[in-house]
Amino acid sequence: MKFTKMQGLGNDYVYVNGFQETIENPSQLSKIISDRHFGIGSDGLILINPSKIADFEMEMYNADGSRSEMCGNGIRCVGKYVYDHGLTTKEHISVETLAGIKYLDLTIQDQKVVMVTVNMGTPELRPDQIPVKVEGDRVICYPITVLDQEYKMTCVSMGNPHAVVYVPDVKALDLEKIGPSFENHACFPNRVNTEFVKVIDKNTVEMRVWERGSAETLACGTGACAVAVSCILNGYTENKVLVKLVGGDLTIEWDQEQNLVYMTGPAETVFEGIF
């Protein structure tokens, strides 16, 4: 199997060209190749497949083998892969995901993609659609108790579920301890990605993320989008936010008139090989 290792802000995946390769059990393969000691090492597996409704399909699996609806960092790398490998010559492409069709604008330098802006679609705020077991129309600054400590969470789906909580210092958090308790909390029927956020100013925030099925990662694109939406809903920031993640920065803008979220960030190839 030929593969390409790619990363967006350190959120790394193994990419396989589904036009050329047939993977019998992608869930099991994702667990094997994601192992950083005995495999290739990644946060998961992404297959780039033909699509009947878009230019391409992104089929994504987490490091634990579970299927995921969407990944912001992952889809930027899809855009780079298909252009750099000659699968398209277009600078504006559509990608089918389990969270719907996403639209990408590619920034080209020296015939390679260096930056990608993704129309991430409309943020979902209804609890039953996120899903989160909370009454009401929205979950904003809602109390949740994890390991005997109360947090205030704001919940958003960007095609996958996110709980955003605000803390005074993201660096001091013991995510290995509290992350799994958020992920598997009883109020999240499909588990949840959790973003821990410090607001720096009206245009800048800092975050760490515990991803459902992959533990802490260096970056999460859908998570950064959820964070920006949460910050705007809580009145912490303006509509355009620089989100500082462990692996680097993403620019997120929520166009509230159209109710669309746009994410801009880099995508890079690490290496290619045969597994």
PDB file of C-alpha atoms in Angstrom:
ATOM      1  CA  MET A   1       0.000   0.000   0.000  1.00  0.00           C
ATOM      2  CA  LYS A   2       1.389   3.371  -1.040  1.00  0.00           C
ATOM      3  CA  PHE A   3       0.760   6.154   1.443  1.00  0.00           C
ATOM      4  CA  THR A   4       1.551   9.803   2.128  1.00  0.00           C
ATOM      5  CA  LYS A   5       2.057  11.128   5.641  1.00  0.00           C
ATOM      6  CA  MET A   6       0.703  14.690   5.926  1.00  0.00           C
ATOM      7  CA  GLN A   7       0.088  17.152   8.716  1.00  0.00           C
ATOM      8  CA  GLY A   8      -1.828  20.323   9.409  1.00  0.00           C
ATOM      9  CA  LEU A   9      -0.369  22.103  12.439  1.00  0.00           C
ATOM     10  CA  GLY A  10       0.960  18.788  13.731  1.00  0.00           C
ATOM     11  CA  ASN A  11      -2.398  17.027  13.416  1.00  0.00           C
ATOM     12  CA  ASP A  12      -1.026  14.198  11.288  1.00  0.00           C
ATOM     13  CA  TYR A  13      -2.715  11.533   9.195  1.00  0.00           C
ATOM     14  CA  VAL A  14      -1.761   8.780   6.807  1.00  0.00           C
ATOM     15  CA  TYR A  15      -3.351   9.418   3.391  1.00  0.00           C
ATOM     16  CA  VAL A  16      -4.145   6.683   0.881  1.00  0.00           C
ATOM     17  CA  ASN A  17      -5.261   7.248  -2.714  1.00  0.00           C
ATOM     18  CA  GLY A  18      -8.541   5.372  -2.983  1.00  0.00           C
ATOM     19  CA  PHE A  19      -8.467   5.785  -6.766  1.00  0.00           C
ATOM     20  CA  GLN A  20      -5.519   3.378  -6.837  1.00  0.00           C
ATOM     21  CA  GLU A  21      -5.634   1.369  -3.598  1.00  0.00           C
ATOM     22  CA  THR A  22      -8.338  -0.910  -2.173  1.00  0.00           C
ATOM     23  CA  ILE A  23      -8.413  -1.140   1.636  1.00  0.00           C
ATOM     24  CA  GLU A  24     -10.404  -4.122   2.929  1.00  0.00           C
ATOM     25  CA  ASN A  25     -10.624  -3.081   6.604  1.00  0.00           C
ATOM     26  CA  PRO A  26      -9.756   0.612   6.991  1.00  0.00           C
ATOM     27  CA  SER A  27     -10.808   0.681  10.652  1.00  0.00           C
ATOM     28  CA  GLN A  28      -8.303  -2.015  11.607  1.00  0.00           C
ATOM     29  CA  LEU A  29      -5.658  -0.524   9.328  1.00  0.00           C
ATOM     30  CA  SER A  30      -6.035   2.847  11.047  1.00  0.00           C
ATOM     31  CA  LYS A  31      -5.271   1.297  14.437  1.00  0.00           C
ATOM     32  CA  ILE A  32      -2.190  -0.437  13.042  1.00  0.00           C
ATOM     33  CA  ILE A  33      -0.653   2.430  11.089  1.00  0.00           C
ATOM     34  CA  SER A  34      -1.445   5.050  13.749  1.00  0.00           C
ATOM     35  CA  ASP A  35       0.741   3.351  16.370  1.00  0.00           C
ATOM     36  CA  ARG A  36       3.771   5.602  16.814  1.00  0.00           C
ATOM     37  CA  HIS A  37       6.027   2.731  17.915  1.00  0.00           C
ATOM     38  CA  PHE A  38       4.971  -0.182  15.696  1.00  0.00           C
ATOM     39  CA  GLY A  39       3.229   1.589  12.785  1.00  0.00           C
ATOM     40  CA  ILE A  40       3.748   4.693  10.697  1.00  0.00           C
ATOM     41  CA  GLY A  41       2.567   6.980  13.481  1.00  0.00           C
ATOM     42  CA  SER A  42      -0.436   9.285  13.058  1.00  0.00           C
ATOM     43  CA  ASP A  43      -3.688  10.574  14.501  1.00  0.00           C
ATOM     44  CA  GLY A  44      -5.561   8.354  12.054  1.00  0.00           C
ATOM     45  CA  LEU A  45      -6.155   7.278   8.470  1.00  0.00           C
ATOM     46  CA  ILE A  46      -7.740   9.262   5.628  1.00  0.00           C
ATOM     47  CA  LEU A  47      -8.747   7.674   2.325  1.00  0.00           C
ATOM     48  CA  ILE A  48      -9.202   9.950  -0.701  1.00  0.00           C
ATOM     49  CA  ASN A  49     -11.894   8.355  -2.835  1.00  0.00           C
ATOM     50  CA  PRO A  50     -13.998   9.073  -5.932  1.00  0.00           C
ATOM     51  CA  SER A  51     -17.318  10.768  -5.209  1.00  0.00           C
ATOM     52  CA  LYS A  52     -20.598  10.896  -7.119  1.00  0.00           C
ATOM     53  CA  ILE A  53     -21.634  14.201  -5.512  1.00  0.00           C
ATOM     54  CA  ALA A  54     -18.348  16.124  -5.160  1.00  0.00           C
ATOM     55  CA  ASP A  55     -14.867  16.267  -6.652  1.00  0.00           C
ATOM     56  CA  PHE A  56     -13.538  13.853  -4.021  1.00  0.00           C
ATOM     57  CA  GLU A  57     -14.589  11.945  -0.914  1.00  0.00           C
ATOM     58  CA  MET A  58     -12.677  12.031   2.395  1.00  0.00           C
ATOM     59  CA  GLU A  59     -13.130   8.794   4.368  1.00  0.00           C
ATOM     60  CA  MET A  60     -11.611   9.311   7.810  1.00  0.00           C
ATOM     61  CA  TYR A  61     -10.747   7.028  10.729  1.00  0.00           C
ATOM     62  CA  ASN A  62      -9.373   7.931  14.154  1.00  0.00           C
ATOM     63  CA  ALA A  63      -6.361   6.286  15.737  1.00  0.00           C
ATOM     64  CA  ASP A  64      -8.635   3.906  17.675  1.00  0.00           C
ATOM     65  CA  GLY A  65     -10.296   2.751  14.440  1.00  0.00           C
ATOM     66  CA  SER A  66     -13.545   4.649  14.925  1.00  0.00           C
ATOM     67  CA  ARG A  67     -15.026   6.469  11.927  1.00  0.00           C
ATOM     68  CA  SER A  68     -15.093  10.246  12.169  1.00  0.00           C
ATOM     69  CA  GLU A  69     -17.414  12.634  10.370  1.00  0.00           C
ATOM     70  CA  MET A  70     -14.967  15.427   9.647  1.00  0.00           C
ATOM     71  CA  CYS A  71     -11.501  16.843  10.371  1.00  0.00           C
ATOM     72  CA  GLY A  72     -10.536  20.417   9.550  1.00  0.00           C
ATOM     73  CA  ASN A  73      -6.792  19.841   9.494  1.00  0.00           C
ATOM     74  CA  GLY A  74      -7.302  16.587   7.629  1.00  0.00           C
ATOM     75  CA  ILE A  75      -9.420  18.103   4.878  1.00  0.00           C
ATOM     76  CA  ARG A  76      -6.877  20.870   4.223  1.00  0.00           C
ATOM     77  CA  CYS A  77      -4.320  18.155   3.572  1.00  0.00           C
ATOM     78  CA  VAL A  78      -6.790  16.441   1.232  1.00  0.00           C
ATOM     79  CA  GLY A  79      -6.827  19.649  -0.794  1.00  0.00           C
ATOM     80  CA  LYS A  80      -3.043  19.712  -0.946  1.00  0.00           C
ATOM     81  CA  TYR A  81      -2.823  16.008  -1.812  1.00  0.00           C
ATOM     82  CA  VAL A  82      -5.206  16.056  -4.757  1.00  0.00           C
ATOM     83  CA  TYR A  83      -3.630  19.158  -6.290  1.00  0.00           C
ATOM     84  CA  ASP A  84       0.017  18.255  -5.663  1.00  0.00           C
ATOM     85  CA  HIS A  85      -0.523  14.699  -6.962  1.00  0.00           C
ATOM     86  CA  GLY A  86      -2.249  15.880 -10.137  1.00  0.00           C
ATOM     87  CA  LEU A  87      -5.713  14.532  -9.325  1.00  0.00           C
ATOM     88  CA  THR A  88      -7.079  17.991 -10.074  1.00  0.00           C
ATOM     89  CA  THR A  89      -5.946  21.253 -11.607  1.00  0.00           C
ATOM     90  CA  LYS A  90      -8.735  23.257  -9.981  1.00  0.00           C
ATOM     91  CA  GLU A  91      -8.006  25.737  -7.189  1.00  0.00           C
ATOM     92  CA  HIS A  92     -11.571  25.518  -5.875  1.00  0.00           C
ATOM     93  CA  ILE A  93     -12.728  21.989  -5.069  1.00  0.00           C
ATOM     94  CA  SER A  94     -15.527  20.168  -3.240  1.00  0.00           C
ATOM     95  CA  VAL A  95     -15.000  17.260  -0.851  1.00  0.00           C
ATOM     96  CA  GLU A  96     -17.668  14.839   0.354  1.00  0.00           C
ATOM     97  CA  THR A  97     -17.520  13.993   4.074  1.00  0.00           C
ATOM     98  CA  LEU A  98     -19.874  12.374   6.575  1.00  0.00           C
ATOM     99  CA  ALA A  99     -20.583  15.949   7.695  1.00  0.00           C
ATOM    100  CA  GLY A 100     -21.652  16.991   4.201  1.00  0.00           C
ATOM    101  CA  ILE A 101     -19.861  18.549   1.240  1.00  0.00           C
ATOM    102  CA  LYS A 102     -17.094  21.019   2.123  1.00  0.00           C
ATOM    103  CA  TYR A 103     -15.652  23.588  -0.276  1.00  0.00           C
ATOM    104  CA  LEU A 104     -11.934  24.379  -0.395  1.00  0.00           C
ATOM    105  CA  ASP A 105      -9.990  27.320  -1.846  1.00  0.00           C
ATOM    106  CA  LEU A 106      -6.361  26.411  -2.517  1.00  0.00           C
ATOM    107  CA  THR A 107      -3.484  28.884  -2.318  1.00  0.00           C
ATOM    108  CA  ILE A 108      -0.726  27.844  -4.754  1.00  0.00           C
ATOM    109  CA  GLN A 109       2.985  28.728  -4.654  1.00  0.00           C
ATOM    110  CA  ASP A 110       5.530  27.155  -7.019  1.00  0.00           C
ATOM    111  CA  GLN A 111       2.840  24.744  -8.260  1.00  0.00           C
ATOM    112  CA  LYS A 112       2.230  23.399  -4.740  1.00  0.00           C
ATOM    113  CA  VAL A 113      -0.559  24.078  -2.244  1.00  0.00           C
ATOM    114  CA  VAL A 114       0.709  26.010   0.786  1.00  0.00           C
ATOM    115  CA  MET A 115      -2.531  27.268   2.367  1.00  0.00           C
ATOM    116  CA  VAL A 116      -6.153  26.167   2.283  1.00  0.00           C
ATOM    117  CA  THR A 117      -9.357  27.982   3.194  1.00  0.00           C
ATOM    118  CA  VAL A 118     -12.257  25.676   3.956  1.00  0.00           C
ATOM    119  CA  ASN A 119     -15.924  26.617   4.051  1.00  0.00           C
ATOM    120  CA  MET A 120     -16.735  24.525   7.116  1.00  0.00           C
ATOM    121  CA  GLY A 121     -20.466  25.099   6.791  1.00  0.00           C
ATOM    122  CA  THR A 122     -23.050  26.102   9.371  1.00  0.00           C
ATOM    123  CA  PRO A 123     -22.375  25.522  13.061  1.00  0.00           C
ATOM    124  CA  GLU A 124     -25.009  23.330  14.699  1.00  0.00           C
ATOM    125  CA  LEU A 125     -26.145  24.624  18.093  1.00  0.00           C
ATOM    126  CA  ARG A 126     -29.235  22.491  18.783  1.00  0.00           C
ATOM    127  CA  PRO A 127     -28.434  20.054  21.624  1.00  0.00           C
ATOM    128  CA  ASP A 128     -30.169  17.052  20.062  1.00  0.00           C
ATOM    129  CA  GLN A 129     -28.239  17.541  16.824  1.00  0.00           C
ATOM    130  CA  ILE A 130     -24.770  17.958  18.409  1.00  0.00           C
ATOM    131  CA  PRO A 131     -25.670  15.662  20.297  1.00  0.00           C
ATOM    132  CA  VAL A 132     -25.636  16.553  24.009  1.00  0.00           C
ATOM    133  CA  LYS A 133     -28.226  15.585  26.599  1.00  0.00           C
ATOM    134  CA  VAL A 134     -29.172  19.083  27.725  1.00  0.00           C
ATOM    135  CA  GLU A 135     -32.586  20.746  27.604  1.00  0.00           C
ATOM    136  CA  GLY A 136     -33.100  23.993  25.724  1.00  0.00           C
ATOM    137  CA  ASP A 137     -32.312  25.509  22.345  1.00  0.00           C
ATOM    138  CA  ARG A 138     -28.564  26.041  22.906  1.00  0.00           C
ATOM    139  CA  VAL A 139     -25.853  24.935  25.317  1.00  0.00           C
ATOM    140  CA  ILE A 140     -24.008  28.124  26.238  1.00  0.00           C
ATOM    141  CA  CYS A 141     -22.024  28.496  29.476  1.00  0.00           C
ATOM    142  CA  TYR A 142     -23.754  25.377  30.811  1.00  0.00           C
ATOM    143  CA  PRO A 143     -22.442  23.724  33.999  1.00  0.00           C
ATOM    144  CA  ILE A 144     -20.897  20.254  33.753  1.00  0.00           C
ATOM    145  CA  THR A 145     -19.173  18.361  36.544  1.00  0.00           C
ATOM    146  CA  VAL A 146     -16.112  16.310  35.614  1.00  0.00           C
ATOM    147  CA  LEU A 147     -13.957  14.579  38.250  1.00  0.00           C
ATOM    148  CA  ASP A 148     -15.753  16.536  41.001  1.00  0.00           C
ATOM    149  CA  GLN A 149     -14.973  19.907  39.403  1.00  0.00           C
ATOM    150  CA  GLU A 150     -17.556  22.133  37.769  1.00  0.00           C
ATOM    151  CA  TYR A 151     -16.835  23.640  34.346  1.00  0.00           C
ATOM    152  CA  LYS A 152     -18.975  25.852  32.119  1.00  0.00           C
ATOM    153  CA  MET A 153     -19.265  24.438  28.609  1.00  0.00           C
ATOM    154  CA  THR A 154     -20.560  25.708  25.291  1.00  0.00           C
ATOM    155  CA  CYS A 155     -21.442  22.960  22.818  1.00  0.00           C
ATOM    156  CA  VAL A 156     -21.169  23.199  19.040  1.00  0.00           C
ATOM    157  CA  SER A 157     -21.176  20.676  16.222  1.00  0.00           C
ATOM    158  CA  MET A 158     -19.056  21.350  13.153  1.00  0.00           C
ATOM    159  CA  GLY A 159     -20.112  18.003  11.721  1.00  0.00           C
ATOM    160  CA  ASN A 160     -18.748  16.383  14.868  1.00  0.00           C
ATOM    161  CA  PRO A 161     -19.513  17.192  18.530  1.00  0.00           C
ATOM    162  CA  HIS A 162     -17.477  19.712  20.550  1.00  0.00           C
ATOM    163  CA  ALA A 163     -17.612  20.939  24.128  1.00  0.00           C
ATOM    164  CA  VAL A 164     -15.697  24.184  24.700  1.00  0.00           C
ATOM    165  CA  VAL A 165     -14.647  25.121  28.241  1.00  0.00           C
ATOM    166  CA  TYR A 166     -12.700  28.173  29.409  1.00  0.00           C
ATOM    167  CA  VAL A 167      -9.744  27.918  31.774  1.00  0.00           C
ATOM    168  CA  PRO A 168      -7.196  30.424  33.159  1.00  0.00           C
ATOM    169  CA  ASP A 169      -4.165  28.445  31.914  1.00  0.00           C
ATOM    170  CA  VAL A 170      -4.301  25.795  29.189  1.00  0.00           C
ATOM    171  CA  LYS A 171      -0.679  24.767  29.709  1.00  0.00           C
ATOM    172  CA  ALA A 172      -1.257  23.696  33.325  1.00  0.00           C
ATOM    173  CA  LEU A 173      -4.019  21.225  32.495  1.00  0.00           C
ATOM    174  CA  ASP A 174      -3.544  17.495  33.036  1.00  0.00           C
ATOM    175  CA  LEU A 175      -5.374  16.468  29.867  1.00  0.00           C
ATOM    176  CA  GLU A 176      -4.420  12.815  30.208  1.00  0.00           C
ATOM    177  CA  LYS A 177      -6.480  12.791  33.395  1.00  0.00           C
ATOM    178  CA  ILE A 178      -9.476  14.979  32.586  1.00  0.00           C
ATOM    179  CA  GLY A 179      -9.725  14.461  28.808  1.00  0.00           C
ATOM    180  CA  PRO A 180     -11.153  10.915  28.887  1.00  0.00           C
ATOM    181  CA  SER A 181     -13.716  11.933  31.527  1.00  0.00           C
ATOM    182  CA  PHE A 182     -15.031  14.675  29.263  1.00  0.00           C
ATOM    183  CA  GLU A 183     -14.944  12.452  26.174  1.00  0.00           C
ATOM    184  CA  ASN A 184     -16.982   9.698  27.824  1.00  0.00           C
ATOM    185  CA  HIS A 185     -19.268  11.821  29.989  1.00  0.00           C
ATOM    186  CA  ALA A 186     -22.832  10.531  30.157  1.00  0.00           C
ATOM    187  CA  CYS A 187     -24.292  13.689  28.601  1.00  0.00           C
ATOM    188  CA  PHE A 188     -22.521  12.979  25.270  1.00  0.00           C
ATOM    189  CA  PRO A 189     -24.165   9.948  23.616  1.00  0.00           C
ATOM    190  CA  ASN A 190     -21.594   9.888  20.771  1.00  0.00           C
ATOM    191  CA  ARG A 191     -18.675  10.961  22.983  1.00  0.00           C
ATOM    192  CA  VAL A 192     -17.214  14.434  22.435  1.00  0.00           C
ATOM    193  CA  ASN A 193     -14.154  16.448  21.450  1.00  0.00           C
ATOM    194  CA  THR A 194     -13.229  18.870  24.225  1.00  0.00           C
ATOM    195  CA  GLU A 195     -11.458  22.209  23.746  1.00  0.00           C
ATOM    196  CA  PHE A 196      -9.858  23.959  26.707  1.00  0.00           C
ATOM    197  CA  VAL A 197      -9.544  27.668  25.957  1.00  0.00           C
ATOM    198  CA  LYS A 198      -7.848  30.761  27.330  1.00  0.00           C
ATOM    199  CA  VAL A 199      -9.053  34.067  25.881  1.00  0.00           C
ATOM    200  CA  ILE A 200      -6.095  36.388  25.225  1.00  0.00           C
ATOM    201  CA  ASP A 201      -7.914  39.356  23.665  1.00  0.00           C
ATOM    202  CA  LYS A 202     -10.899  40.152  21.416  1.00  0.00           C
ATOM    203  CA  ASN A 203      -9.175  38.640  18.397  1.00  0.00           C
ATOM    204  CA  THR A 204      -6.964  35.905  19.859  1.00  0.00           C
ATOM    205  CA  VAL A 205      -7.452  32.746  21.907  1.00  0.00           C
ATOM    206  CA  GLU A 206      -5.264  29.817  22.934  1.00  0.00           C
ATOM    207  CA  MET A 207      -6.504  26.235  23.081  1.00  0.00           C
ATOM    208  CA  ARG A 208      -5.650  22.605  23.719  1.00  0.00           C
ATOM    209  CA  VAL A 209      -7.840  19.788  22.549  1.00  0.00           C
ATOM    210  CA  TRP A 210      -8.725  16.271  23.653  1.00  0.00           C
ATOM    211  CA  GLU A 211     -10.041  14.539  20.542  1.00  0.00           C
ATOM    212  CA  ARG A 212     -12.594  11.786  20.610  1.00  0.00           C
ATOM    213  CA  GLY A 213     -10.814   8.582  19.640  1.00  0.00           C
ATOM    214  CA  SER A 214      -7.321  10.103  19.355  1.00  0.00           C
ATOM    215  CA  ALA A 215      -6.529  11.639  22.796  1.00  0.00           C
ATOM    216  CA  GLU A 216      -4.695  14.992  22.851  1.00  0.00           C
ATOM    217  CA  THR A 217      -3.610  16.185  19.424  1.00  0.00           C
ATOM    218  CA  LEU A 218      -1.492  19.168  18.428  1.00  0.00           C
ATOM    219  CA  ALA A 219      -4.377  20.750  16.531  1.00  0.00           C
ATOM    220  CA  CYS A 220      -8.026  20.248  15.624  1.00  0.00           C
ATOM    221  CA  GLY A 221      -9.569  22.244  12.789  1.00  0.00           C
ATOM    222  CA  THR A 222     -13.222  21.562  13.605  1.00  0.00           C
ATOM    223  CA  GLY A 223     -12.348  22.229  17.240  1.00  0.00           C
ATOM    224  CA  ALA A 224     -10.838  25.607  16.385  1.00  0.00           C
ATOM    225  CA  CYS A 225     -14.034  26.453  14.495  1.00  0.00           C
ATOM    226  CA  ALA A 226     -16.163  25.395  17.464  1.00  0.00           C
ATOM    227  CA  VAL A 227     -13.964  27.500  19.743  1.00  0.00           C
ATOM    228  CA  ALA A 228     -14.399  30.594  17.569  1.00  0.00           C
ATOM    229  CA  VAL A 229     -18.183  30.133  17.449  1.00  0.00           C
ATOM    230  CA  SER A 230     -18.261  29.613  21.217  1.00  0.00           C
ATOM    231  CA  CYS A 231     -16.135  32.697  21.893  1.00  0.00           C
ATOM    232  CA  ILE A 232     -18.393  34.835  19.715  1.00  0.00           C
ATOM    233  CA  LEU A 233     -21.565  33.459  21.334  1.00  0.00           C
ATOM    234  CA  ASN A 234     -20.148  34.210  24.794  1.00  0.00           C
ATOM    235  CA  GLY A 235     -19.070  37.701  23.765  1.00  0.00           C
ATOM    236  CA  TYR A 236     -15.361  37.054  24.268  1.00  0.00           C
ATOM    237  CA  THR A 237     -14.142  37.836  20.743  1.00  0.00           C
ATOM    238  CA  GLU A 238     -14.977  39.484  17.438  1.00  0.00           C
ATOM    239  CA  ASN A 239     -16.180  37.441  14.459  1.00  0.00           C
ATOM    240  CA  LYS A 240     -12.645  36.778  13.165  1.00  0.00           C
ATOM    241  CA  VAL A 241     -10.396  34.921  15.591  1.00  0.00           C
ATOM    242  CA  LEU A 242      -6.776  33.799  15.569  1.00  0.00           C
ATOM    243  CA  VAL A 243      -6.794  30.435  17.333  1.00  0.00           C
ATOM    244  CA  LYS A 244      -3.403  29.451  18.733  1.00  0.00           C
ATOM    245  CA  LEU A 245      -3.020  25.676  18.998  1.00  0.00           C
ATOM    246  CA  VAL A 246      -0.061  23.630  20.194  1.00  0.00           C
ATOM    247  CA  GLY A 247       0.892  22.900  16.570  1.00  0.00           C
ATOM    248  CA  GLY A 248       0.405  26.418  15.202  1.00  0.00           C
ATOM    249  CA  ASP A 249      -2.249  28.995  14.345  1.00  0.00           C
ATOM    250  CA  LEU A 250      -5.557  28.895  12.465  1.00  0.00           C
ATOM    251  CA  THR A 251      -7.640  31.863  11.377  1.00  0.00           C
ATOM    252  CA  ILE A 252     -11.370  31.272  11.874  1.00  0.00           C
ATOM    253  CA  GLU A 253     -14.129  33.601  10.711  1.00  0.00           C
ATOM    254  CA  TRP A 254     -17.833  33.172  11.415  1.00  0.00           C
ATOM    255  CA  ASP A 255     -19.887  35.011   8.807  1.00  0.00           C
ATOM    256  CA  GLN A 256     -23.061  35.323  10.857  1.00  0.00           C
ATOM    257  CA  GLU A 257     -25.047  36.878   8.016  1.00  0.00           C
ATOM    258  CA  GLN A 258     -24.589  33.738   5.920  1.00  0.00           C
ATOM    259  CA  ASN A 259     -24.091  31.580   9.043  1.00  0.00           C
ATOM    260  CA  LEU A 260     -20.959  29.992   7.598  1.00  0.00           C
ATOM    261  CA  VAL A 261     -17.608  29.320   9.264  1.00  0.00           C
ATOM    262  CA  TYR A 262     -14.361  29.673   7.307  1.00  0.00           C
ATOM    263  CA  MET A 263     -11.061  28.143   8.393  1.00  0.00           C
ATOM    264  CA  THR A 264      -7.676  29.114   6.921  1.00  0.00           C
ATOM    265  CA  GLY A 265      -4.438  27.300   7.649  1.00  0.00           C
ATOM    266  CA  PRO A 266      -1.457  25.416   6.235  1.00  0.00           C
ATOM    267  CA  ALA A 267      -1.101  21.845   4.961  1.00  0.00           C
ATOM    268  CA  GLU A 268       2.199  20.011   4.585  1.00  0.00           C
ATOM    269  CA  THR A 269       3.522  16.712   3.252  1.00  0.00           C
ATOM    270  CA  VAL A 270       5.848  14.912   5.669  1.00  0.00           C
ATOM    271  CA  PHE A 271       6.941  11.872   3.642  1.00  0.00           C
ATOM    272  CA  GLU A 272       5.729   9.118   1.326  1.00  0.00           C
ATOM    273  CA  GLY A 273       6.271   5.382   1.499  1.00  0.00           C
ATOM    274  CA  ILE A 274       4.954   1.836   1.144  1.00  0.00           C
ATOM    275  CA  PHE A 275       3.382  -0.057   4.060  1.00  0.00           C
TER     276      PHE A 275
END
